[in-house]
Short mmCIF file of C-alpha atoms in Angstrom, two decimals:
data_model
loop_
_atom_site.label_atom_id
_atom_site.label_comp_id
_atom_site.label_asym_id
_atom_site.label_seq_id
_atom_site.Cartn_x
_atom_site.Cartn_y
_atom_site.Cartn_z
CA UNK A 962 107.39 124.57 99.72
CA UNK A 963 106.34 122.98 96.59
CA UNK A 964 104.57 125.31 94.45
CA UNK A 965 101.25 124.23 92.38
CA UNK A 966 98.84 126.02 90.28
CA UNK A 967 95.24 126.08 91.52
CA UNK A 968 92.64 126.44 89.42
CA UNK A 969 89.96 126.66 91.95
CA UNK A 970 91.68 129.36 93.77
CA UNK A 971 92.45 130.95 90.31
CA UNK A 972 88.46 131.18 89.79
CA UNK A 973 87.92 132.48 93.47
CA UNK A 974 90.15 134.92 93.29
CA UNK A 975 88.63 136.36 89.49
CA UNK A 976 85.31 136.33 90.82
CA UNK A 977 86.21 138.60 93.80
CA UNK A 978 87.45 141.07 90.87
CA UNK A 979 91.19 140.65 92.25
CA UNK A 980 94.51 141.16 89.75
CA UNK A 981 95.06 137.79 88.05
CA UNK A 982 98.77 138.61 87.90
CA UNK A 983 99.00 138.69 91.39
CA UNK A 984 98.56 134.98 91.79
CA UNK A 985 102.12 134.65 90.91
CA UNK A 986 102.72 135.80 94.79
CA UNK A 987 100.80 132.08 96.10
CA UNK A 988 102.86 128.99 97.07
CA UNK A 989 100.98 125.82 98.14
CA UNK A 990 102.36 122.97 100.02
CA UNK A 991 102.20 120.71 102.73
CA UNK A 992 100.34 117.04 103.21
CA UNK A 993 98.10 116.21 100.23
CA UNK A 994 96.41 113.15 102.21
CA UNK A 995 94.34 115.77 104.48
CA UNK A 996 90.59 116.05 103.60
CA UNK A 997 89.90 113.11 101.80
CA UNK A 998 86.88 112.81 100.08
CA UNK A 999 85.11 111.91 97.31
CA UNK A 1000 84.60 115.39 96.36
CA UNK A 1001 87.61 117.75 96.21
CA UNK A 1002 87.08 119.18 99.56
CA UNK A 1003 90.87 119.85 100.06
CA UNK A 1004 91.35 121.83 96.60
CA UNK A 1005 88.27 124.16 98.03
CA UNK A 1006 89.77 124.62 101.46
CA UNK A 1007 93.18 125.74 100.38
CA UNK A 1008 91.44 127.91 97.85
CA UNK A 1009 89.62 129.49 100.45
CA UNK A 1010 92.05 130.24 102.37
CA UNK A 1011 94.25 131.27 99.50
CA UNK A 1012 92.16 134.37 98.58
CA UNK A 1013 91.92 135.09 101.76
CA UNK A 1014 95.52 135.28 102.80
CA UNK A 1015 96.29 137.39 99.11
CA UNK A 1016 93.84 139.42 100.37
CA UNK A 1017 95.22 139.98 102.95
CA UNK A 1018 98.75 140.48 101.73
CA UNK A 1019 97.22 143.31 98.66
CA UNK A 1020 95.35 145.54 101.27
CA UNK A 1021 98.79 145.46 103.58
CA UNK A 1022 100.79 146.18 100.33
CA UNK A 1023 98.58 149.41 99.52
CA UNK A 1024 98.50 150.98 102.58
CA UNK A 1025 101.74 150.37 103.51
CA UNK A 1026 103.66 150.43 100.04
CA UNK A 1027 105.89 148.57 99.04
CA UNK A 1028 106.04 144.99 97.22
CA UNK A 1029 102.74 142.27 98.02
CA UNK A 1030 104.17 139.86 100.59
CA UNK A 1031 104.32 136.02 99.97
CA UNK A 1032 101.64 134.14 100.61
CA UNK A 1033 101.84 130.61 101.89
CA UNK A 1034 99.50 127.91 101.89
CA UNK A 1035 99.92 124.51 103.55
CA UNK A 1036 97.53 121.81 103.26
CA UNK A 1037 98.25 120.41 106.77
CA UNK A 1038 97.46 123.92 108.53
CA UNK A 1039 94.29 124.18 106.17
CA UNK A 1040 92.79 121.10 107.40
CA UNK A 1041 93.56 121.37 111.42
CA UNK A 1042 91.84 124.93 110.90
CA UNK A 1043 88.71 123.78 108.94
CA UNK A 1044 88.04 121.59 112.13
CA UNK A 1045 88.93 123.83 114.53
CA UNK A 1046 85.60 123.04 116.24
CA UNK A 1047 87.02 119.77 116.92
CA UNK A 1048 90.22 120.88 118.74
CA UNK A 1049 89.15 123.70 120.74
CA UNK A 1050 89.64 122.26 124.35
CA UNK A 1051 89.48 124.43 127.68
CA UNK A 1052 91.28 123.08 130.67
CA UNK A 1053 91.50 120.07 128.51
CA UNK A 1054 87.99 119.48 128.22
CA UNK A 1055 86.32 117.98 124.85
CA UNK A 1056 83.83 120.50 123.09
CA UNK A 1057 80.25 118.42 122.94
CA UNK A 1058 79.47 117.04 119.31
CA UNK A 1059 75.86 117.44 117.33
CA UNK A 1060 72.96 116.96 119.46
CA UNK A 1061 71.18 113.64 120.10
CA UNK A 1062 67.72 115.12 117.90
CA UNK A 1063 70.90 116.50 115.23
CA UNK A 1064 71.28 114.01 112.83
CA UNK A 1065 70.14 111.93 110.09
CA UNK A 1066 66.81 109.75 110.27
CA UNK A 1067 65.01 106.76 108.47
CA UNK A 1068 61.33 108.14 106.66
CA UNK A 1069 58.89 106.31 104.54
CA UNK A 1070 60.81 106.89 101.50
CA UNK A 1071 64.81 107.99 102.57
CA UNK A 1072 66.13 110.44 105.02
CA UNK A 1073 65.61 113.39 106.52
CA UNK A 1074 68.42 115.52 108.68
CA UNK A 1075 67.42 117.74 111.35
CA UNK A 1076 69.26 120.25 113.51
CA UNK A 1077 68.55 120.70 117.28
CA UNK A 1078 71.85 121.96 118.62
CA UNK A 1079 69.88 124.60 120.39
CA UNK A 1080 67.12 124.64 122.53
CA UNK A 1081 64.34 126.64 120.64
CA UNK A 1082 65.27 124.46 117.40
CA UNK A 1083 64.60 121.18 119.82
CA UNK A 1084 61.67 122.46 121.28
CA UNK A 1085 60.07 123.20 117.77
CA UNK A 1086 61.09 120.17 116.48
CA UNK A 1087 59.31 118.26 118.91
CA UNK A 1088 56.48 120.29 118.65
CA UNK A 1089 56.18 120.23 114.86
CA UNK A 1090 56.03 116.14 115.46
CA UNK A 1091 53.81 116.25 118.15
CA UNK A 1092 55.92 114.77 120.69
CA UNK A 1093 56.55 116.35 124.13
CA UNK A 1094 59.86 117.75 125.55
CA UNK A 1095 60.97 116.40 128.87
CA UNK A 1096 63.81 118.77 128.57
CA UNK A 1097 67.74 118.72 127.74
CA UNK A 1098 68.00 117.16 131.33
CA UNK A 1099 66.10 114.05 130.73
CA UNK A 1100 67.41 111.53 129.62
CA UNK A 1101 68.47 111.46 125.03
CA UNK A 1102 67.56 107.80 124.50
CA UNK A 1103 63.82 107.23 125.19
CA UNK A 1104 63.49 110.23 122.61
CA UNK A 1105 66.14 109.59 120.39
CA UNK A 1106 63.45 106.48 119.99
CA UNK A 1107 60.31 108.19 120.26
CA UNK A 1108 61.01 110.24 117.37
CA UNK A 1109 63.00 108.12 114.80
CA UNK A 1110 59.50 105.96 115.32
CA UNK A 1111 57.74 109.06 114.96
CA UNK A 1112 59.33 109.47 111.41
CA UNK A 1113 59.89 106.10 110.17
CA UNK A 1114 56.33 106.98 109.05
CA UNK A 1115 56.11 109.79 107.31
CA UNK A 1116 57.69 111.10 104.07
CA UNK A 1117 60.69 113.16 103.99
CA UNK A 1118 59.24 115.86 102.24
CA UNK A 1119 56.52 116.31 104.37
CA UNK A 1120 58.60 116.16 107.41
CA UNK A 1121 60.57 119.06 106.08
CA UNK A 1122 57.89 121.62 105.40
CA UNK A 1123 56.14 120.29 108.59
CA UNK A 1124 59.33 121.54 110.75
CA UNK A 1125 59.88 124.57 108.93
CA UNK A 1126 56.07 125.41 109.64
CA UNK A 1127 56.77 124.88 112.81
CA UNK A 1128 60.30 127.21 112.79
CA UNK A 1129 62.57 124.53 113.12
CA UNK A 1130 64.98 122.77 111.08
CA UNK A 1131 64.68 119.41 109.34
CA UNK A 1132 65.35 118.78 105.18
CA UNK A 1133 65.00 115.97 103.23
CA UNK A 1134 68.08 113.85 101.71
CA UNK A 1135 68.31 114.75 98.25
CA UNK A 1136 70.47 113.36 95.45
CA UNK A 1137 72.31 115.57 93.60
CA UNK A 1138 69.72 115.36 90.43
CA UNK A 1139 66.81 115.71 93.40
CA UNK A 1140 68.49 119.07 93.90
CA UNK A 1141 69.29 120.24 90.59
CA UNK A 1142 64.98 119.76 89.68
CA UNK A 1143 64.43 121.09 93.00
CA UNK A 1144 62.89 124.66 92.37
CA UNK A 1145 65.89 126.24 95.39
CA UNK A 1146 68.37 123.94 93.59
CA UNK A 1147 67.88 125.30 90.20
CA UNK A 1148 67.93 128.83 91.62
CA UNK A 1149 71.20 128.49 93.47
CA UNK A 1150 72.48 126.93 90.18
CA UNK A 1151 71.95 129.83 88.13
CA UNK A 1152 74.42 132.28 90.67
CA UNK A 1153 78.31 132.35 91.09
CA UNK A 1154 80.41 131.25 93.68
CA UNK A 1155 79.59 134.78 94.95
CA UNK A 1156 79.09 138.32 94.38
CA UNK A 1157 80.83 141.60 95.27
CA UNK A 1158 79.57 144.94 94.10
CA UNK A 1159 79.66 148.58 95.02
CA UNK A 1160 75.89 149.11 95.70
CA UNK A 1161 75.78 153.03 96.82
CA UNK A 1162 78.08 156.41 96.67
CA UNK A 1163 80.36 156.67 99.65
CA UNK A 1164 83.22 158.59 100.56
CA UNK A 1165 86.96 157.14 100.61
CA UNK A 1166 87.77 156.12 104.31
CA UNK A 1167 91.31 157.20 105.41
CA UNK A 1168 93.02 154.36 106.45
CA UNK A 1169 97.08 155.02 106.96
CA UNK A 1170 99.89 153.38 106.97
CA UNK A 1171 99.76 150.36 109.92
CA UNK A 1172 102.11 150.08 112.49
CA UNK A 1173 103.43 146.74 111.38
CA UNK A 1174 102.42 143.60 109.15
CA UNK A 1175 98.83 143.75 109.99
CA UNK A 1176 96.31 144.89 107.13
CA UNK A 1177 93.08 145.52 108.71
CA UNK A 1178 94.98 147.09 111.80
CA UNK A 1179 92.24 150.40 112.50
CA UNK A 1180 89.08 148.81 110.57
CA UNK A 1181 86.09 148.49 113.45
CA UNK A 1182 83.65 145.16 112.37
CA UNK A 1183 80.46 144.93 113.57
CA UNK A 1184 79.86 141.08 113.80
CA UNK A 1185 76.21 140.22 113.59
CA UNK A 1186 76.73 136.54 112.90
CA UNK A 1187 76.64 132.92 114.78
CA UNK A 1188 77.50 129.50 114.73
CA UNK A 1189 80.10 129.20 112.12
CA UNK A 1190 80.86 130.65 108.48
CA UNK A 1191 80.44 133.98 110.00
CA UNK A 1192 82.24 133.74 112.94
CA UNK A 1193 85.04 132.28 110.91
CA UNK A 1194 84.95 135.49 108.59
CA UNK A 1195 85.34 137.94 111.29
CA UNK A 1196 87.41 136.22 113.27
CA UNK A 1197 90.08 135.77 110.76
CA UNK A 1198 89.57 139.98 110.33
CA UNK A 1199 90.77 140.45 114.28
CA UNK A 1200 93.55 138.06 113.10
CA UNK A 1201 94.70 140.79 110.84
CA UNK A 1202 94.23 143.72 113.43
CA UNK A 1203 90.45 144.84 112.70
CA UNK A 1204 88.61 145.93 115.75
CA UNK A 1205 85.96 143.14 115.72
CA UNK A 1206 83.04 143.55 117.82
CA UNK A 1207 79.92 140.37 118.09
CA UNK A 1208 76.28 141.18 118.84
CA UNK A 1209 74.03 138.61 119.67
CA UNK A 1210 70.76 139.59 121.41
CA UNK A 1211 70.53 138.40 124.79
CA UNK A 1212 67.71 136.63 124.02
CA UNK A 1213 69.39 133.39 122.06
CA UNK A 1214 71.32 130.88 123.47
CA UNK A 1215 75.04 130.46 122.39
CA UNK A 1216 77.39 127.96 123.07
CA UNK A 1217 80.74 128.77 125.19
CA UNK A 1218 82.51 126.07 123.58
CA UNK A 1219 81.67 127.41 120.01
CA UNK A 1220 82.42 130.85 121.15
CA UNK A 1221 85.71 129.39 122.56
CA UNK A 1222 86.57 128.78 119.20
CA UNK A 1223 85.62 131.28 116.86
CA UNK A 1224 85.90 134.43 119.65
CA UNK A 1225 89.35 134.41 119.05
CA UNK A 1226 90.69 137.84 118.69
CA UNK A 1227 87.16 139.24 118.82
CA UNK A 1228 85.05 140.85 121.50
CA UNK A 1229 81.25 140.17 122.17
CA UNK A 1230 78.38 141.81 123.28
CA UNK A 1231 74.50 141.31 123.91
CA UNK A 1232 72.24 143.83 123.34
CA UNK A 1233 68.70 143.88 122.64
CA UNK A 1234 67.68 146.12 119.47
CA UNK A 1235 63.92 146.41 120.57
CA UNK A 1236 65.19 148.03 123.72
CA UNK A 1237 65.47 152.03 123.30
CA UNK A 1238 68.56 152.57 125.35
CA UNK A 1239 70.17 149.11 123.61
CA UNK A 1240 69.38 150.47 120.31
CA UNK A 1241 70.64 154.01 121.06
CA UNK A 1242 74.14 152.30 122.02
CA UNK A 1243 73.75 149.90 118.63
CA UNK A 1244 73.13 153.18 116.78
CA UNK A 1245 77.08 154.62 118.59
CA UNK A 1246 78.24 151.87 117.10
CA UNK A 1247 77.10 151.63 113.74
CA UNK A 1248 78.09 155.49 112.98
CA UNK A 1249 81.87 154.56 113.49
CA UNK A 1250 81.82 151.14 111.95
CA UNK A 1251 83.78 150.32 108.80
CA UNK A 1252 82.81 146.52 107.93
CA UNK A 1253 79.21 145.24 109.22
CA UNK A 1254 79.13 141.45 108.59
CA UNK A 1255 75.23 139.64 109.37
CA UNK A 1256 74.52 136.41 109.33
CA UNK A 1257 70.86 135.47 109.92
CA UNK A 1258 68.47 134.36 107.48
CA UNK A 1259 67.48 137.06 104.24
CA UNK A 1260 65.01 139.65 106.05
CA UNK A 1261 65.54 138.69 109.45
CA UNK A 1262 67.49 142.20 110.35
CA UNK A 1263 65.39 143.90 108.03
CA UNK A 1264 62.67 145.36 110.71
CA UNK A 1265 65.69 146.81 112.96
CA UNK A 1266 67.08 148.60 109.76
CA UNK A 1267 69.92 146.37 108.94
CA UNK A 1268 68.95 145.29 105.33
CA UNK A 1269 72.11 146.15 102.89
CA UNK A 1270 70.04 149.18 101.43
CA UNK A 1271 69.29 150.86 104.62
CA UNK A 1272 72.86 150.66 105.91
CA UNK A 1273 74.45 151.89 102.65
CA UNK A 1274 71.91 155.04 103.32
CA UNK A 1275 73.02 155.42 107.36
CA UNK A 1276 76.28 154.77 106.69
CA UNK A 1277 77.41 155.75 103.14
CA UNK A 1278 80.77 154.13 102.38
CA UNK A 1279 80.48 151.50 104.44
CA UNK A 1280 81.79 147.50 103.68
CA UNK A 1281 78.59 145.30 104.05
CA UNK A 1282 79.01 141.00 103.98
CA UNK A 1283 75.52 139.03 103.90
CA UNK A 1284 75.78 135.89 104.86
CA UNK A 1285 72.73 133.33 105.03
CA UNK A 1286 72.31 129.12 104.12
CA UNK A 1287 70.50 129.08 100.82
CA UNK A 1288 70.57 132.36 99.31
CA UNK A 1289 68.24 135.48 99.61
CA UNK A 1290 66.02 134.41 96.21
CA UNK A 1291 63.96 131.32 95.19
CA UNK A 1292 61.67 129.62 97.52
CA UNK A 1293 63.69 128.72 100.49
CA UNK A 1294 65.23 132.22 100.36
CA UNK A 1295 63.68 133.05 103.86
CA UNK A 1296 64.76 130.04 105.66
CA UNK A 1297 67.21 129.58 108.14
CA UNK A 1298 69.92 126.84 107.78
CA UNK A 1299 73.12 125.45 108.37
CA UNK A 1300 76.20 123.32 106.82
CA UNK A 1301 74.76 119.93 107.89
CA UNK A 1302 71.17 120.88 106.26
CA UNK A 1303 72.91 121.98 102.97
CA UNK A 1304 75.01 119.28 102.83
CA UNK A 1305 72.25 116.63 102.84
CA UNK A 1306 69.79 119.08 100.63
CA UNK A 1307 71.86 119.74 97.72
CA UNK A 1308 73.65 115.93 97.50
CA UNK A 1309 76.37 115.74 99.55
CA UNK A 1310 75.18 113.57 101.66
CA UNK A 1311 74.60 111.14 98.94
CA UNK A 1312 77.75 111.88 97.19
CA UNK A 1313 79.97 110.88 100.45
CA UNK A 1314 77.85 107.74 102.02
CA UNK A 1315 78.70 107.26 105.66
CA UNK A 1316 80.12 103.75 106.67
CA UNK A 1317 76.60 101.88 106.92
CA UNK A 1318 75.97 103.15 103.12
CA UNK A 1319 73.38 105.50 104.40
CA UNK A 1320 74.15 109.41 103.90
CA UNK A 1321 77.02 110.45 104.97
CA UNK A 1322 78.99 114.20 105.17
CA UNK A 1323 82.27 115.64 104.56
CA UNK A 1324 85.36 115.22 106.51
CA UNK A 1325 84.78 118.93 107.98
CA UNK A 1326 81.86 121.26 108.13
CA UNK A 1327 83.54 123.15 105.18
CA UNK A 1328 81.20 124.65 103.71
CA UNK A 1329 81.00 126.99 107.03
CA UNK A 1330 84.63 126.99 107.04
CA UNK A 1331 85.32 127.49 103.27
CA UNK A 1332 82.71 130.33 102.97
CA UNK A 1333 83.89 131.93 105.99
CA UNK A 1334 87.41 132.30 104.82
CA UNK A 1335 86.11 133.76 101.05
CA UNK A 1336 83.94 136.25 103.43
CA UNK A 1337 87.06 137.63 104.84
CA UNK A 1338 88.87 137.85 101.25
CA UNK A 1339 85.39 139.72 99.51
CA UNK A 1340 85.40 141.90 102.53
CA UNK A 1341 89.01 143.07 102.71
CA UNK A 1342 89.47 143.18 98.71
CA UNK A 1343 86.04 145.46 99.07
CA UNK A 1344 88.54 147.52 101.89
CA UNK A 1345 91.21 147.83 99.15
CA UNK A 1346 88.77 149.03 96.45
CA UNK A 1347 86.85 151.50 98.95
CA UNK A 1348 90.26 152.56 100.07
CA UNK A 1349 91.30 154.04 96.54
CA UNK A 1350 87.66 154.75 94.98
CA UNK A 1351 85.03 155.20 97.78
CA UNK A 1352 81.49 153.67 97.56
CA UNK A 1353 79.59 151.95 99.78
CA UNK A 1354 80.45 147.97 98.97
CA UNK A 1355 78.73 145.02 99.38
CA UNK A 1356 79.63 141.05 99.34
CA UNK A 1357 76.90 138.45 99.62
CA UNK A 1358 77.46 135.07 100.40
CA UNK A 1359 75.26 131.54 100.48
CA UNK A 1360 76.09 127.83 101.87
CA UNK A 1361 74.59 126.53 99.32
CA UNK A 1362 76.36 128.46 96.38
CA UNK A 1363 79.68 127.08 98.22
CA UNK A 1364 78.57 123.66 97.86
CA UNK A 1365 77.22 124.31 94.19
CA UNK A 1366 81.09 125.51 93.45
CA UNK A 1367 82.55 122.61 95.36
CA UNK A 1368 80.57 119.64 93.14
CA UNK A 1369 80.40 121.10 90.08
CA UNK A 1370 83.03 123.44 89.34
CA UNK A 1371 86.25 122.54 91.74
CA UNK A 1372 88.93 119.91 89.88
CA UNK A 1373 90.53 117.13 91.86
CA UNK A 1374 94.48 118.37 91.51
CA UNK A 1375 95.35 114.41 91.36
CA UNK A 1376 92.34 112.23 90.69
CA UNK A 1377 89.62 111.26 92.88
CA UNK A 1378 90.59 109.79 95.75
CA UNK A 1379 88.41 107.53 98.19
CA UNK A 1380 87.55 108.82 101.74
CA UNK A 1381 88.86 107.42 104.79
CA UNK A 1382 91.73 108.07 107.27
CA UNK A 1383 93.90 110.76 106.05
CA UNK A 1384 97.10 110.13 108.40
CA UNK A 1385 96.53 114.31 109.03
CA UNK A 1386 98.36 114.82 112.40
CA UNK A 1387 96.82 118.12 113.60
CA UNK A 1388 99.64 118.68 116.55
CA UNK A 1389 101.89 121.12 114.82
CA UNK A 1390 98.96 123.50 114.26
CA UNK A 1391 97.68 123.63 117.30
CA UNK A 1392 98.43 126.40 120.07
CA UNK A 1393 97.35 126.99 123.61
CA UNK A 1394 97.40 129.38 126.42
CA UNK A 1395 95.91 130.73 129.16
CA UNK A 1396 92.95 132.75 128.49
CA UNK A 1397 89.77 134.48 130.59
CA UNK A 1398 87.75 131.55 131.46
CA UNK A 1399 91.13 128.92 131.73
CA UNK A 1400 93.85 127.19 128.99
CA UNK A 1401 92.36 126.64 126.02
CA UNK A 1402 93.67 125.13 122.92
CA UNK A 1403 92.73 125.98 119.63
CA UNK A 1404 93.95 125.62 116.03
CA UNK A 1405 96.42 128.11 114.67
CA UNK A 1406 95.36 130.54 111.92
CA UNK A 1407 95.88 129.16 108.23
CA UNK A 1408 96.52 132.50 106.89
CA UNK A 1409 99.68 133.12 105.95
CA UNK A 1410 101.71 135.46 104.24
CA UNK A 1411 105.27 137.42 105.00
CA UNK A 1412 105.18 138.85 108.38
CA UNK A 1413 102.03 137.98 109.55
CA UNK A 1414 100.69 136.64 112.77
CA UNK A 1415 100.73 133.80 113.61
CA UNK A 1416 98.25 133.93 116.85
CA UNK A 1417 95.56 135.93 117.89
CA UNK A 1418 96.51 138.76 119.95
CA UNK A 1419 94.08 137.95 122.48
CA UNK A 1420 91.87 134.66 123.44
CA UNK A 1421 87.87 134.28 123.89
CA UNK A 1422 86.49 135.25 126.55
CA UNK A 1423 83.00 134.88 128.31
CA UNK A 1424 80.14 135.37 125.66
CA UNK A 1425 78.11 138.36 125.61
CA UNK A 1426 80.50 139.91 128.57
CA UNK A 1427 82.58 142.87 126.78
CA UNK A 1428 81.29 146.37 126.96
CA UNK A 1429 79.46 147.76 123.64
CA UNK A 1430 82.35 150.17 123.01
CA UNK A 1431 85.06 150.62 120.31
CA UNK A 1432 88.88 150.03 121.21
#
């Protein structure tokens, strides 16, 4: 391997309050043409993952003793895994893309992206623009038309806090100055990267030595999360031998194909906290977890007793990671989002045109992807640190403070080079199997250090179909 010095994983790794001299244990390598862009979306990924995996490698060290394993990173498995989206296929078949009503659309004065992957987001969409649903069924086109001549006459602006009145999800196409006056974009400015903390008292949870070279072998994960950077997080955890268990309530739609992808190693389960006997079973749960990991929008757990504060008093000592698109502060602190919203709100879009010159996006959703993997580094150095002092820890995490990072603070390691095809070959990190619901084929795990897996130990299954129990 050819070994470089990264400074963005050098800053990462400070900011999650790890052991600068422990860098010395990181070798990079691999093929430098992957994630081109015009932003340095490949020095973020490998960062990303490169906290993650030294993670890793410093909880297995202290609980096993011994030296910290090597930790490799290579550019080539970095970029098949921050689409892995893209390569999931079951019994060959190819995942569906973005929506038809998903994407970016002409206004009175620019753009506006929307996001109507699911159903409730279409149907509020629609509604929000007055237009009537005739259903995923019906034909895309006639409505694909319908509303890009809906909002060819109205201002993007507008269009966003119409939607979001509505509940759904639409946001104007900002430049990256637009952002920086905007009144969220000057908020996210003034926070890090991230922030870990011990928020509460908590006693030291016992964790011995593991059987073999897997760190987070006997940690149980509650994983209240969706879609993407979450997912990503916890699934990279049952990588690395926790017990990971999803909730979703029964009541929103998930995609197999997504949950193909980022169930991996995990379990999942649907239960509905408003039911008495589905709370009761919630509440089993809870008092044995270790790591609880959510991933809606700021407040929306609150009601069932979920925010940071009331876990840390349930379930003193407990690792907490918050997850939501644009922060839990300033004046989109309550909304929901995603990576394709932030990317066009804070000036991606603009920053990486798309071939016609209108906005464009990154060569992979990795802002999911990159604050996934720095989820599942906060959340196993805050294992580490609980492991040796107790307390009740807590890592909090924002899209939009990942994309902050990645275009103002991340260096180019060799210039600035122009998008387009990177020659990146994904075949040699890509596995396959049989699994529950038929052969799938997914991306290998990036993370890599000495001794550690290289697979999952087990493949998705059906969403929502395990049993609500502990292993």
């Amino acid at each position: 391997m050819i070994k470089r010095s990264s400074e963005a994983t050098d800053q990462a790794w400070a900011l999650l309050g790890g052991d600068p001299a422990l860098m010395a244990a990181v070798e990079y390598g691999g093929t430098e043409t992957a994630l081109p862009a015009r932003l340095p979306v490949r020095e973020t990924a490998r960062a990303t993952v490169a906290v993650c995996a030294l993670a890793a490698a410093e909880l297995l060290a202290a609980r096993r003793g011994g030296p910290l394993p090597r930790v490799r990173v290579d550019d080539g498995a970095v970029a098949t895994a921050f689409a892995s989206e893209r390569h999931i296929r079951r019994d060959g078949r190819s995942p569906a893309s973005f929506a038809p009503l998903s994407r970016y659309w002409r206004t009175a004065d620019g753009w506006v992206r929307t996001h109507a992957n699911y159903p409730h987001h279409r149907a509020r969409l629609l509604a929000a623009l007055g237009l009537p649903d005739p259903g995923p069924e019906a034909d895309a086109a006639p409505l694909v038309d319908r509303v890009a001549a809906e909002l060819a006459g109205r201002e993007a602006a507008r269009v966003e806090e119409l939607v979001y009145a509505a509940g759904g999800l639409a946001v104007a196409v900002r430049t990256p100055h637009e952002w920086a006056v905007h009144p969220q974009g000057a908020a996210v400015a003034q926070r890090p990267l991230l922030s870990l903390e011990r928020i509460a008292e908590g006693p030291v949870r016992a964790l011995g030595a593991p059987s073999g070279a897997l760190p987070a072998e006997g940690l149980r994960v509650l994983d209240l999360t969706r879609v993407l950077a979450g997912p990503v997080a916890t699934r990279t955890l049952a990588l690395l031998g926790a017990d990971v268990l999803r909730i979703d309530s029964p009541a929103l739609p998930e995609s197999q194909e997504l949950h193909d992808d980022t169930g991996l190693g995990k379990r999942s389960t649907a239960l509905d906290l408003a039911r008495p006997a589905d709370r009761a079973v919630f509440e089993e749960l809870l008092a044995a977890a270790d790591v609880v990991v959510t991933g809606y929008r700021p407040g929306a757990l609150d009601r069932h007793g979920l925010s940071p504060q009331a876990l840390a008093e349930r379930r003193p000592g407990l690792v907490i990671g918050q997850l939501s698109a644009w922060g839990s502060y300033g004046p989109w602190g309550g909304r929901r989002g995603f990576d394709s919203l932030v990317q066009a709100a804070c000036g991606i879009a603009a920053t990486e045109p798309g071939p016609d010159g209108g906005p464009g996006a990154l060569p992979a959703q990795a802002l999911d992807h990159g604050t996934g993997y720095l989820l599942a580094a906060a959340l196993l150095r805050a294992v580490t640190e609980q492991r040796a002092g107790g307390g009740t820890h807590l890592a909090r995490f924002a899209l939009a403070q990942t994309a902050a990072w990645l275009a103002r603070d991340v260096p180019h390691d060799d210039g600035v080079p122009e998008p387009g095809g990177d020659g990146h070959d994904p075949a040699p990190w890509l596995a396959g199997g049989e699994g529950p619901l038929g052969r799938l084929r997914y991306a290998r795990p990036p993370v890599e250090f000495t001794g550690s897996p290289r697979d999952w130990a087990r493949r998705s299954g059906r969403w929502g179909a395990d049993a609500p129990v502990w292993l």
